[in-house]
CSV table of C-alpha atoms and ligand atoms in Angstrom, one decimal:
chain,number,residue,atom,x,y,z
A,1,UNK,CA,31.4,-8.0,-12.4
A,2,UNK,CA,32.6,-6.9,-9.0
A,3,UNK,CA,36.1,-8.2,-9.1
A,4,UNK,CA,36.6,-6.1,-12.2
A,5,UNK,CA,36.2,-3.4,-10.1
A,6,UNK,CA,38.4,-4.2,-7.1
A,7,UNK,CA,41.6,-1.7,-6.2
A,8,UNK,CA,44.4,-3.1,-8.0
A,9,UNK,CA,42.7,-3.4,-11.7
A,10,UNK,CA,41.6,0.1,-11.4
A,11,UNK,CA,44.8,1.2,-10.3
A,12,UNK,CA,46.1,-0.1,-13.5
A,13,UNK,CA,43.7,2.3,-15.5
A,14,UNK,CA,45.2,5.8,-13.3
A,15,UNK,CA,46.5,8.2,-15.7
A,16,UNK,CA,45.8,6.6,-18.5
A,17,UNK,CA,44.9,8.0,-22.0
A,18,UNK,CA,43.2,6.4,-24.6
A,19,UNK,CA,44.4,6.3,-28.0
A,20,UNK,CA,43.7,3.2,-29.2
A,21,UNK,CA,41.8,0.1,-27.8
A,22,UNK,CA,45.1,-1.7,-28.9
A,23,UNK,CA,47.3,0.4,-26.4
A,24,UNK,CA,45.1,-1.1,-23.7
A,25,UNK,CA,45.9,-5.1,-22.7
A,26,UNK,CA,42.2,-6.8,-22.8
A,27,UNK,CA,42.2,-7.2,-19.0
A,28,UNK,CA,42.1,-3.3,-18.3
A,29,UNK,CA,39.4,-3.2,-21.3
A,30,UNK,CA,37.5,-5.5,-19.5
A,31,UNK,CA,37.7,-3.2,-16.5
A,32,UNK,CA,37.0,0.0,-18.3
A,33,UNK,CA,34.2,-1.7,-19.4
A,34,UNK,CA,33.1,-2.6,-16.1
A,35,UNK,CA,33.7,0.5,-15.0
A,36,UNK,CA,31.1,2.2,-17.7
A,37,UNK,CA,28.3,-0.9,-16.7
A,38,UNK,CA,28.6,0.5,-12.9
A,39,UNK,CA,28.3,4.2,-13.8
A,40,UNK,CA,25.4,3.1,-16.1
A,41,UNK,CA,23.8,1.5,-13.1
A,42,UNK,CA,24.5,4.6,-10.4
A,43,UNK,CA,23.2,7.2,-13.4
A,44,UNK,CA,20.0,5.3,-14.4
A,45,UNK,CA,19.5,4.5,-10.6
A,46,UNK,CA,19.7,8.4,-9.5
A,47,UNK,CA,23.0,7.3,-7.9
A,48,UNK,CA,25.0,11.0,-7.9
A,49,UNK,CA,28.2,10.3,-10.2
A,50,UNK,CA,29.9,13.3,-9.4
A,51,UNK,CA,33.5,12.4,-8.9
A,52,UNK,CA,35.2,15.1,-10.7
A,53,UNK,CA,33.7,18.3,-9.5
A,54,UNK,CA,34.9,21.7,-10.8
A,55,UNK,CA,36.8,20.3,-13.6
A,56,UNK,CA,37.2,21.3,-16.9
A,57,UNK,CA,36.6,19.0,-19.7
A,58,UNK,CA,37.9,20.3,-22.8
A,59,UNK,CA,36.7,18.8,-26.7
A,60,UNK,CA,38.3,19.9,-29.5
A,61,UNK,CA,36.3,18.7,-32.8
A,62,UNK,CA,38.5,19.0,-36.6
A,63,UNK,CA,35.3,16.8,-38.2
A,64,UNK,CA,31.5,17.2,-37.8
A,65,UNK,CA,29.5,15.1,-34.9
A,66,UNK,CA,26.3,14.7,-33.3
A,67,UNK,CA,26.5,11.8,-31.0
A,68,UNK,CA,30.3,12.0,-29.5
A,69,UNK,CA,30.0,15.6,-29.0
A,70,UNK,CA,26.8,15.5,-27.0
A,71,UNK,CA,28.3,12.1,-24.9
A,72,UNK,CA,31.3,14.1,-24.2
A,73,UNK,CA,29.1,16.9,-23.0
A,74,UNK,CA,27.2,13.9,-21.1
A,75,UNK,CA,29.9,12.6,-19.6
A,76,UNK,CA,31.3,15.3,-18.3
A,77,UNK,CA,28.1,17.0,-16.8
A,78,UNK,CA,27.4,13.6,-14.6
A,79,UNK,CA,30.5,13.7,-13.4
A,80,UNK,CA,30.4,16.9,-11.7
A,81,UNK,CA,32.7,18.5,-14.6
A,82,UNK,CA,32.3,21.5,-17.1
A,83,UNK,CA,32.6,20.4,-20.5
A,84,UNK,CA,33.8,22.8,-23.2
A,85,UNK,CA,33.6,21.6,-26.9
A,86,UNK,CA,35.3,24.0,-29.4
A,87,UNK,CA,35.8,23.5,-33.8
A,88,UNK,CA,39.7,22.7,-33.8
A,89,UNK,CA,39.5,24.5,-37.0
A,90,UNK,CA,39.1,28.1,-35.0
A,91,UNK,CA,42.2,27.3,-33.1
A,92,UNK,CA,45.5,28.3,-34.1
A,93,UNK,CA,46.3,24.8,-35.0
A,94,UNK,CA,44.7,26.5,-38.4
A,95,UNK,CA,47.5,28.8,-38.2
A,96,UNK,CA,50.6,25.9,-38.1
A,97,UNK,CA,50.7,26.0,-34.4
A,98,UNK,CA,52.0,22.9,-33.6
A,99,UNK,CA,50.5,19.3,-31.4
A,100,UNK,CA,53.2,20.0,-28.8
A,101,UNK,CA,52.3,23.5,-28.3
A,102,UNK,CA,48.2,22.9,-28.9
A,103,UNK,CA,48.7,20.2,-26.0
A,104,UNK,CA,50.9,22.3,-23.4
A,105,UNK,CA,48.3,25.3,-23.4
A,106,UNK,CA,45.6,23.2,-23.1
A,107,UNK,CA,47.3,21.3,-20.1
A,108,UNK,CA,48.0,24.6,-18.3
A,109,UNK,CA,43.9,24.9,-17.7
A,110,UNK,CA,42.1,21.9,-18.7
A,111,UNK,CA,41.6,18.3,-16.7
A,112,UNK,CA,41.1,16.3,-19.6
A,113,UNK,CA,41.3,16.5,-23.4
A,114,UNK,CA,39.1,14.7,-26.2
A,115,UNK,CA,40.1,15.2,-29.6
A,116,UNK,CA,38.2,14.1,-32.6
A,117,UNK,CA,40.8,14.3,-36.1
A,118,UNK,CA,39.8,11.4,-38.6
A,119,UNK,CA,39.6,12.6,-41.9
A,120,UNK,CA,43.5,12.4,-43.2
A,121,UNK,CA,45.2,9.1,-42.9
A,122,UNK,CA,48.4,9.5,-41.3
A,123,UNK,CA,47.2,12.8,-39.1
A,124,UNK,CA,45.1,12.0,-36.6
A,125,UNK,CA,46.3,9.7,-34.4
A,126,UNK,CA,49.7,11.2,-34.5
A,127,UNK,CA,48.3,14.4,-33.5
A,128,UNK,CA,47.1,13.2,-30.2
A,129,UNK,CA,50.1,11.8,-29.4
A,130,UNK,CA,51.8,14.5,-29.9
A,131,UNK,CA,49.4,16.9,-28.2
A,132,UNK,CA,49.8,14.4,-25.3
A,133,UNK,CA,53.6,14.6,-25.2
A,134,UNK,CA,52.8,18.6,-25.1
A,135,UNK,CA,50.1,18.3,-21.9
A,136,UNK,CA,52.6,15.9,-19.7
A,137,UNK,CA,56.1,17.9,-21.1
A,138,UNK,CA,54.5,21.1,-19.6
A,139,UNK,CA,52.8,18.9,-16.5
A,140,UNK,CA,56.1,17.6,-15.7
A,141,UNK,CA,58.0,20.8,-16.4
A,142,UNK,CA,55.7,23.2,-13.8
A,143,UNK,CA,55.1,20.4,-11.5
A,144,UNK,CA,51.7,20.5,-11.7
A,145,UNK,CA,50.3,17.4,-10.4
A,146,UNK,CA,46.8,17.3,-12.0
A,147,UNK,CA,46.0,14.2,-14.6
A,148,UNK,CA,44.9,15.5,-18.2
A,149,UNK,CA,43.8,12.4,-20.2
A,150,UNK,CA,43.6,12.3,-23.2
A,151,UNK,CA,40.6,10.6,-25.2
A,152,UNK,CA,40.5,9.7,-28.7
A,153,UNK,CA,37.1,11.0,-30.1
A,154,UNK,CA,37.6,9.3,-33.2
A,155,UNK,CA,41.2,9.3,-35.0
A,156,UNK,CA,42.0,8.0,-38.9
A,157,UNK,CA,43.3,4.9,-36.9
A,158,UNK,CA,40.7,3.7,-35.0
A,159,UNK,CA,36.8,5.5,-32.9
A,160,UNK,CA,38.0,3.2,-29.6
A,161,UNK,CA,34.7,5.2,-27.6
A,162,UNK,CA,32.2,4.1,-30.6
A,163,UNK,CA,34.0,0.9,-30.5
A,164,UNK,CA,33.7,0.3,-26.9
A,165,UNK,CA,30.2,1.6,-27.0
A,166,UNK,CA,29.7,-1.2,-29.4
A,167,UNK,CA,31.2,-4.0,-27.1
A,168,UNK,CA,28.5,-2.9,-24.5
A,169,UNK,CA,25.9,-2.7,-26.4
A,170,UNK,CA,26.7,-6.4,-27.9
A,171,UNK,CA,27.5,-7.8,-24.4
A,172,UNK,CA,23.7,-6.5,-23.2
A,173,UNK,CA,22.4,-7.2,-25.9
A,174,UNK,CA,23.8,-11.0,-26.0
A,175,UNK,CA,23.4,-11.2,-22.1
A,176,UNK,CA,27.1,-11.0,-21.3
A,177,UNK,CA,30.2,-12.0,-23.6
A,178,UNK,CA,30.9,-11.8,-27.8
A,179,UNK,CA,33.1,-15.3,-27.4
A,180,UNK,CA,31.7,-17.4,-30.0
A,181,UNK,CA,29.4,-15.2,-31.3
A,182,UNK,CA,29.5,-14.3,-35.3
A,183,UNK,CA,29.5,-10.7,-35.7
A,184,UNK,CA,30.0,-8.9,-39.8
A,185,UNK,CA,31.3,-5.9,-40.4
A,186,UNK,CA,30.9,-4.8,-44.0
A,187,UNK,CA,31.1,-2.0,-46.2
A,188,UNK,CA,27.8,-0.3,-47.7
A,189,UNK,CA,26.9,1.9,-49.6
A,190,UNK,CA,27.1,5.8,-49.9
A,191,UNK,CA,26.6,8.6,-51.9
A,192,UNK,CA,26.8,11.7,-49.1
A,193,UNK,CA,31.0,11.5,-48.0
A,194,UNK,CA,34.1,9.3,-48.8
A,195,UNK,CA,33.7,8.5,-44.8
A,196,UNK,CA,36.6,7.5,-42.4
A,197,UNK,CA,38.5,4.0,-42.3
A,198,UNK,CA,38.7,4.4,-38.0
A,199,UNK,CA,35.1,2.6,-37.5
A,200,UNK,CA,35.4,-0.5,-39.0
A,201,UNK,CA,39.5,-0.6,-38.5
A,202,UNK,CA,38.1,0.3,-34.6
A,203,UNK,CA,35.3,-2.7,-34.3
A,204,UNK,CA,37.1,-5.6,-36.0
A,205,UNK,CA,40.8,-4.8,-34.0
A,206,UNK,CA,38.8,-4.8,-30.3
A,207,UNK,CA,35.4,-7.8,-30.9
A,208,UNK,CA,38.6,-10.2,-32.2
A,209,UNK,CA,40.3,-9.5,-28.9
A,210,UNK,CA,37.1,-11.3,-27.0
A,211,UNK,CA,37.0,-14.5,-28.8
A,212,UNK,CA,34.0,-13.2,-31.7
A,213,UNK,CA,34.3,-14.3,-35.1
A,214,UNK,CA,34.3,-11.4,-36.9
A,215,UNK,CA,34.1,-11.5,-40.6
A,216,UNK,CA,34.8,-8.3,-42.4
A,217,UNK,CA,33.1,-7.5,-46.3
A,218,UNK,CA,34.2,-4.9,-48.7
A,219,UNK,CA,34.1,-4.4,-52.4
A,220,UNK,CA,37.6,-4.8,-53.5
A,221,UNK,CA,39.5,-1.6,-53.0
A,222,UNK,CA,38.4,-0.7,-49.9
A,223,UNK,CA,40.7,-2.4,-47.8
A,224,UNK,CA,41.4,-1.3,-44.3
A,225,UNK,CA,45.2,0.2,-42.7
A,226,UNK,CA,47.4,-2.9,-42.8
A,227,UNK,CA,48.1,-2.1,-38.7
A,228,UNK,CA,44.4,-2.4,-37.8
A,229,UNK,CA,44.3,-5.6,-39.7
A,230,UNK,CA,47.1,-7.4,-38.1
A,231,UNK,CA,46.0,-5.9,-35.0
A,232,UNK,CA,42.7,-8.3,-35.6
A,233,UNK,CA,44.4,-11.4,-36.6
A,234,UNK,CA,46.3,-11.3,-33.7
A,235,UNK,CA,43.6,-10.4,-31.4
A,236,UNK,CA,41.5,-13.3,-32.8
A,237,UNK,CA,44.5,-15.6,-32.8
A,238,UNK,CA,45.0,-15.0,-28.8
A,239,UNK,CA,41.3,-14.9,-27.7
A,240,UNK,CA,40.2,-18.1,-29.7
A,241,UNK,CA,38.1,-16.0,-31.9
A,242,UNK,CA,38.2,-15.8,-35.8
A,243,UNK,CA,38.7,-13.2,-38.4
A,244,UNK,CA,38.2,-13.6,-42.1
A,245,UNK,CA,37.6,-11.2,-45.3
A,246,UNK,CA,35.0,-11.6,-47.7
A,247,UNK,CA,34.5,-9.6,-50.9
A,248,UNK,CA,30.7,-10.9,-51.1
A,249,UNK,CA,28.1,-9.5,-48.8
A,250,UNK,CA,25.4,-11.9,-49.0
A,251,UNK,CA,28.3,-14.4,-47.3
A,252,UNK,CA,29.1,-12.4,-44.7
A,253,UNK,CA,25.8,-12.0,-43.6
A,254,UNK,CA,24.5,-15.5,-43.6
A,255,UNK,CA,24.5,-16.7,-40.2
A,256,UNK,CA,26.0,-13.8,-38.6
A,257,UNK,CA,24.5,-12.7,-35.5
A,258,UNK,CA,24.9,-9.2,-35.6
A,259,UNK,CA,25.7,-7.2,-38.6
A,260,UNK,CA,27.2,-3.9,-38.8
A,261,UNK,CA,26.7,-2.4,-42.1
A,262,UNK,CA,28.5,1.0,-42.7
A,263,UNK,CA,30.5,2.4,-45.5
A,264,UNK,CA,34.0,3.4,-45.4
A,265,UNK,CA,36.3,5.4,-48.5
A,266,UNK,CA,37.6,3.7,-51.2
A,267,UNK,CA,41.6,3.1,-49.4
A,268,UNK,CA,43.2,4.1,-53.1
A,269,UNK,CA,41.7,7.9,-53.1
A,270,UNK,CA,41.9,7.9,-49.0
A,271,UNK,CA,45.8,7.9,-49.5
A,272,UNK,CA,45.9,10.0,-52.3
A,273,UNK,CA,44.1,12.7,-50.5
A,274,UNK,CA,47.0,12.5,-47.7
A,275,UNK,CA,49.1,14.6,-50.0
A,276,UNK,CA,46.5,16.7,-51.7
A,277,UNK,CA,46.0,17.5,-48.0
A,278,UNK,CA,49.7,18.2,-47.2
A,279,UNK,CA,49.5,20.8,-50.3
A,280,UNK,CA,46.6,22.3,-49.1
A,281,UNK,CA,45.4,22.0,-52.7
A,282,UNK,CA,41.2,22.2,-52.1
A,283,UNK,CA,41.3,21.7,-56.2
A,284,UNK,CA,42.4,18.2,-55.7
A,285,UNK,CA,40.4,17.7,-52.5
A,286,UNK,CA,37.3,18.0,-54.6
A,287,UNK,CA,38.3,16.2,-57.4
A,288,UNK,CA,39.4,12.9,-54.8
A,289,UNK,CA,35.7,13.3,-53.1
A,290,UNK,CA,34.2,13.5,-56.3
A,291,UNK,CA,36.2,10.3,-57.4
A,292,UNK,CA,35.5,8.7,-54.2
A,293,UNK,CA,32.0,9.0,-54.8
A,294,UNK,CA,31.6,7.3,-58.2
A,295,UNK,CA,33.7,4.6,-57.1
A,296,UNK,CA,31.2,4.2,-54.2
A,297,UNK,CA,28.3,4.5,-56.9
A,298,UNK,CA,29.8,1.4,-58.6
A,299,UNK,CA,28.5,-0.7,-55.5
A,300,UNK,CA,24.9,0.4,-55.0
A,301,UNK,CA,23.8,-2.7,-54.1
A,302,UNK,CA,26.2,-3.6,-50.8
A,303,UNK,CA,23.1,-2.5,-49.1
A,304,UNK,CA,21.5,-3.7,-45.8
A,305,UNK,CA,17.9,-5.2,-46.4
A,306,UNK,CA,15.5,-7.2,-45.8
A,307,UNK,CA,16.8,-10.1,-48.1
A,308,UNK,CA,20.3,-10.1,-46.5
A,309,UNK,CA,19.0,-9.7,-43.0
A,310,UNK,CA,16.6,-12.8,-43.7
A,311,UNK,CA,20.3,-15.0,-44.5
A,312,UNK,CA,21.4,-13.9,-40.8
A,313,UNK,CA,21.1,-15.8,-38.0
A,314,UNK,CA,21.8,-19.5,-36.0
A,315,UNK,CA,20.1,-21.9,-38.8
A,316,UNK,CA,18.9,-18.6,-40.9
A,317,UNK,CA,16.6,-17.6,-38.6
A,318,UNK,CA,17.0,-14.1,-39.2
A,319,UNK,CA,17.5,-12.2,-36.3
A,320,UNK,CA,21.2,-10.8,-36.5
A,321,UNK,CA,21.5,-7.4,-34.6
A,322,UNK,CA,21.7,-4.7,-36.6
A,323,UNK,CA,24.4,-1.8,-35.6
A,324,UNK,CA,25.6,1.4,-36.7
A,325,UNK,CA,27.3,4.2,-35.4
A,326,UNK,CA,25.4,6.4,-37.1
A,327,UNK,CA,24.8,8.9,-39.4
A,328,UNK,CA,23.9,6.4,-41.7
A,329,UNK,CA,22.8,6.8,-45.1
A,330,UNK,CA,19.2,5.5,-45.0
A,331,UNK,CA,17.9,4.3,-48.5
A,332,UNK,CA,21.6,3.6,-49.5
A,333,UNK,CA,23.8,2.1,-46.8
A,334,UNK,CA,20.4,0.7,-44.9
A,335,UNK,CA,16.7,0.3,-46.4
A,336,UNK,CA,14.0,2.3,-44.4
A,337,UNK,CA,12.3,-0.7,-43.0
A,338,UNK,CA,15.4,-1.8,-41.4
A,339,UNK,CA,16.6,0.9,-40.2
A,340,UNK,CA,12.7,1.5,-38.5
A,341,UNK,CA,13.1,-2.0,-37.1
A,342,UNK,CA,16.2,-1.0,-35.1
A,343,UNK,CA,15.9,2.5,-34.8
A,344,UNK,CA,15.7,2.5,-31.0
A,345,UNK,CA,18.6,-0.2,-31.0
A,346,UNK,CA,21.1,2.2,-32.3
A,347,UNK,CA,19.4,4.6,-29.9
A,348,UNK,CA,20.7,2.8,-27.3
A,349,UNK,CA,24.1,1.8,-29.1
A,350,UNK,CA,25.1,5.0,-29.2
A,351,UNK,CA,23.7,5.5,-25.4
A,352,UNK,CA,26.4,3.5,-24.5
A,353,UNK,CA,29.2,6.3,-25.4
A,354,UNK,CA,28.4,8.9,-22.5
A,355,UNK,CA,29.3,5.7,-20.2
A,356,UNK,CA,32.5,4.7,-21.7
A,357,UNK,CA,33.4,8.3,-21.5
A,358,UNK,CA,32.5,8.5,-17.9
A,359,UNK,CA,34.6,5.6,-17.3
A,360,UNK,CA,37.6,6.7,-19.5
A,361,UNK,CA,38.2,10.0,-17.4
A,362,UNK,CA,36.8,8.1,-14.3
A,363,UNK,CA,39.7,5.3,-14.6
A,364,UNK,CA,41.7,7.9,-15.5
A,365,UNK,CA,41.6,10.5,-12.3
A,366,UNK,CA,39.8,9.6,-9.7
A,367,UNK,CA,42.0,8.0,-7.0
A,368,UNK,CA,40.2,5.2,-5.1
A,369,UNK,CA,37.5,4.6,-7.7
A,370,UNK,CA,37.0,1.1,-6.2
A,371,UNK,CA,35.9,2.9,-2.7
A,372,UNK,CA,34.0,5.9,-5.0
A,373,UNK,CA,32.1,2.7,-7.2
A,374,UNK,CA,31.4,0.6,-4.5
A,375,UNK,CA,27.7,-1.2,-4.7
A,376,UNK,CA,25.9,-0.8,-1.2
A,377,UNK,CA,24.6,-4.6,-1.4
A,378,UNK,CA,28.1,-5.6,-2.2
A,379,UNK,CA,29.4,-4.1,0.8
A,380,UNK,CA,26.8,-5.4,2.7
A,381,UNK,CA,27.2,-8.7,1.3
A,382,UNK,CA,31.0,-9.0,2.5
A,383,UNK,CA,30.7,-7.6,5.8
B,401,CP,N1,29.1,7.6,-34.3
B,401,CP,C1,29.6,8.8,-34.1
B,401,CP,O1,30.8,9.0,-33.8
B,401,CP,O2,28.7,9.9,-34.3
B,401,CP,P1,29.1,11.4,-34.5
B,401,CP,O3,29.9,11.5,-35.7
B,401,CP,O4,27.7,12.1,-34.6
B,401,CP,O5,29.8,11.8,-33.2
């Protein structure tokens, strides 16, 4: 782990944003990730982490959250910063003020920027970019000299946090690497919200890249953004790992060694609500849930139970790792026992975000990290 951390790899991660796990080569991943396993360490070892003092950490949240809020809130407090989470739907982005603009006021007093906007395909992702072309326009323009990453708290493209979260949780959990490991992702179930394409698109296009052989499940019709799923083939092609669809959920659990069970809108009614959207016509917004909904209702049995979880594991042993990123829908995406069986493994899954955070705006501002992260039995080791 400690030559992940050395000067020249962090280097490479100064000033950068995160706006997919795609924009990042796996080599910096790998560091970023190394990164959030040493913070973990210093944190849970009463080590101070307190790199970024007097900062301001800025959220802004167009979609509901528990978990990324409160990691956000998390990361930023253990690094010494202020965080300061506001509904983007009270800013005068509601009024047509545009990315560019959003981005340059927020640059003029913030030090870094996460964004959650994941509910319209097309919008999201696009957003941050252009909010980011606003924050380093104005940087550039007032010389200012301060770093304002941006982070992705979830986008319609792709939840690279929750995702990352996931690759360290995995990695602990399989006591170091995915390579070779079978891990499913598959649609379930659910009756509460047509819910965003970004987690699944998110977890298959970054465990390919580490040599996993990731199968993905779904009722027909709910296929994932073509870009997400050529960013998997590719990533599987490269790292020796595998990536395959299956329309049957009993297959894709058997012999899997984790399983990550979570539902996703049917793609059809996702795209249709990019116009209904555009109009601003709520009529048709409600009509495309409601739609949404019953097609979900035609697949009440892609559920996660007991039976399928008995199929998982090397020679059916059945002892896959369950995931989610949670909310999920207990009774309809997950049964009640299995969810009680893991409940304090998601705990921890979702744990995993405040360090990926911490090592996002880390990697991202502090100059020297390698000095700052330094382990004193390391240093003692090489002198
Ligand atoms: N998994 C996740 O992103 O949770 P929240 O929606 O609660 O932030």
């Amino acid at each position: 782990m400690g030559h992940l951390l050395d000067h020249q790899r962090l280097n490479a991660l100064f000033g950068r944003s995160l706006l997919t796990t795609h924009d990042w080569s796996a080599a910096d991943l790998d560091t970023l990730l190394a990164v959030a396993h040493r913070l973990e360490q210093m944190d849970r070892g009463g080590i101070s982490t307190a790199l970024l003092p007097n900062e301001l950490a800025y959220a802004m949240f167009f979609d509901n959250s528990t978990r990324t809020k409160s990691a956000w809130a998390g990361a930023a407090a253990r690094l010494g910063m202020q965080p300061v989470i506001v509904d983007g739907s009270s800013t005068q982005v509601a009024h047509g003020e545009t990315a560019e603009e959003t981005g340059a006021m927020l640059g003029m007093n913030s030090h870094a920027l996460g964004v959650r906007h994941d509910l319209i395909l097309g919008e999201g992702n696009s957003f941050m970019r252009d909010v980011q072309r606003g924050i380093d326009d104005y940087l550039a323009a007032s010389n200012d000299p301060r770093i304002v990453p941006i982070v992705n708290l979830q986008c319609d493209v792709d939840h690279p946090t929750q995702a990352l979260a996931d690759l360290l949780w995995l990695r602990e959990h399989f006591g170091g690497d995915v390579a070779g490991r079978k891990i499913t992702m598959s649609w379930s179930y659910s009756p509460s919200y047509a819910k965003p394409l970004s987690v699944p698109q998110g977890v298959v296009s970054l465990l390919t890249r580490f040599g996993a052989h990731v199968t993905l499940a779904h009722p027909q019709g709910y296929e994932l953004l073509p870009g997400p799923m050529a960013w998997a083939a590719q990533g599987a092609t490269e790292s020796g790992g595998s990536f395959r669809v299956t329309h049957d959920m009993d297959d894709a659990f058997a012999g899997a060694e984790a399983v990550y069970p979570k539902s996703w809108g049917p793609h059809a009614l996702m795209v249709e609500r990019v116009a209904a959207n555009k109009a601003g016509d709520g009529a048709a917004m409600r009509d495309i849930e409601q739609r949404a909904l019953a097609h979900n209702a035609q697949h009440r049995d892609w559920i996660c139970d007991e039976r399928r979880m008995a199929l998982t594991g090397r020679d059916s042993a059945g002892d896959a790792l369950y995931l989610h990123c949670l909310p999920a829908d207990i009774g309809a995406e997950v049964t009640p026992g299995v969810m009680d069986r893991f409940r304090v493994a998601v705990a921890k899954e979702a744990n995993k975000k405040v360090y990926v955070i911490m090592a996002m705006l880390a990697a991202a501002k502090v100059p020297d990290l390698a000095l700052r992260l330094a382990d004193p039995a390391d240093v003692a080791d090489a002198s």
